[in-house]
Coordinates of C-alpha atoms in Angstrom, one line a residue:
X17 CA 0.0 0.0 0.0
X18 CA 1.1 3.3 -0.7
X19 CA -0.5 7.0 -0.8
X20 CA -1.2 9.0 -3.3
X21 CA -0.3 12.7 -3.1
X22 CA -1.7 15.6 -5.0
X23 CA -1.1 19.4 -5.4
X24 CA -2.1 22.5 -7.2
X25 CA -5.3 24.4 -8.1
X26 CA -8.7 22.5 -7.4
X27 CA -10.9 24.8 -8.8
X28 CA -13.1 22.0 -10.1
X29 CA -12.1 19.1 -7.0
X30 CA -8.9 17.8 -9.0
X31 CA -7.0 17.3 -6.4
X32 CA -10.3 15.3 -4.7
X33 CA -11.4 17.7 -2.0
X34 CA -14.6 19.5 -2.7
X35 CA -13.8 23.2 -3.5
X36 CA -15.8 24.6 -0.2
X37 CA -12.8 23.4 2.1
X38 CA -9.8 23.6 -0.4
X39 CA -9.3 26.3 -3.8
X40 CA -5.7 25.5 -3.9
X41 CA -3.1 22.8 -2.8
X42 CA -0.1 24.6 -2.3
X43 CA 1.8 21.7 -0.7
X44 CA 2.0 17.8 -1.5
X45 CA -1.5 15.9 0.5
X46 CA -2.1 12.7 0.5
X47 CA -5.6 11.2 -0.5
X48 CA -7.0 10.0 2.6
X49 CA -9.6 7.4 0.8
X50 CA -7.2 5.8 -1.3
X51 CA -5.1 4.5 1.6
X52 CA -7.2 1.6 1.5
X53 CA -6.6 0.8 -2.1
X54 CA -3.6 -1.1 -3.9
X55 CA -2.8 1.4 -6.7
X56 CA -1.2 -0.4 -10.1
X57 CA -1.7 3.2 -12.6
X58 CA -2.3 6.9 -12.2
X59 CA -3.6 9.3 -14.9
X60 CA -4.2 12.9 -14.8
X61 CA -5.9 15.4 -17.4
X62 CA -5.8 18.7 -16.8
X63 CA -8.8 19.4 -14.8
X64 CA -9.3 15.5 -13.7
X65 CA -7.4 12.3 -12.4
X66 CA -8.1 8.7 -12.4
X67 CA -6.2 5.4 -10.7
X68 CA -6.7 1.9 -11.6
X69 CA -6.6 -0.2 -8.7
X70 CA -5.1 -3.8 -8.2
X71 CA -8.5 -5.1 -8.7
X72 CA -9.3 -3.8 -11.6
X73 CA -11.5 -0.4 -10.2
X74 CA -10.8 2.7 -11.5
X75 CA -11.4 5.4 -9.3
X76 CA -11.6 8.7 -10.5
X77 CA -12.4 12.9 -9.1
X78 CA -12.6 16.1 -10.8
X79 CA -14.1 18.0 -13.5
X80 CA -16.7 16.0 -15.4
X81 CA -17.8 18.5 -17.8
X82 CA -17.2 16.4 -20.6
X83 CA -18.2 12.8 -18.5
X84 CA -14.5 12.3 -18.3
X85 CA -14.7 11.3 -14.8
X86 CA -16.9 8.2 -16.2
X87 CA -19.6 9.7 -13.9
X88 CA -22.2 8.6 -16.7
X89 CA -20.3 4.3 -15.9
X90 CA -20.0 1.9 -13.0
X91 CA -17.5 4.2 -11.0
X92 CA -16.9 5.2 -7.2
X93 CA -16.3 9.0 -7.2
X94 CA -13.9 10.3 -4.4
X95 CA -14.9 13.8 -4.3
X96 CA -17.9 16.5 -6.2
X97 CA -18.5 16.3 -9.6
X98 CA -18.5 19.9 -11.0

C-alpha cells in the first residue's frame, strides 16, 4: 500500500477535496480514501485524475464536464462532480 499525493489548483475538485474546504493545494496531500486501495496506474488530465486499482477499479475525481470522470459508468467518485 502506498499513498497518493496531489497538489495545485482545485478549482473544479482535482486534487479530490470539494472546493468549499480547499481552492488550492499549495503543498503535497495525501488522499486520505485511497489509503485503502492497492494502486497499479495513475492518470491525470488537466482538470481530472483517475487510478486503476489492483483489482481492476478505477477510481476517478474532478471535473466531469465532458463525463471524463466516467460519472455517466460503474465508477466510485472520491470527491464533487463539477
Amino acid at each position: 500500500y502506498g499513498l497518493v499525493w496531489v497538489f495545485g489548483i482545485n478549482d473544479v475538485g482535482q486534487c479530490c477535496f470539494p472546493i468549499i474546504e480547499k481552492k488550492e493545494c499549495s503543498i503535497p496531500i495525501p488522499i486520505q480514501e485511497l489509503k485503502k486501495f492497492v494502486i497499479s496506474q495513475i492518470e491525470t488530465g488537466k482538470k481530472h485524475a483517475m487510478v486503476l486499482t489492483d483489482t481492476g477499479i478505477v477510481l476517478s475525481w474532478g471535473n466531469n464536464q465532458c463525463g471524463q470522470v466516467l460519472y455517466l459508468f460503474d465508477t466510485l467518485m472520491l470527491s464533487y462532480i463539477y
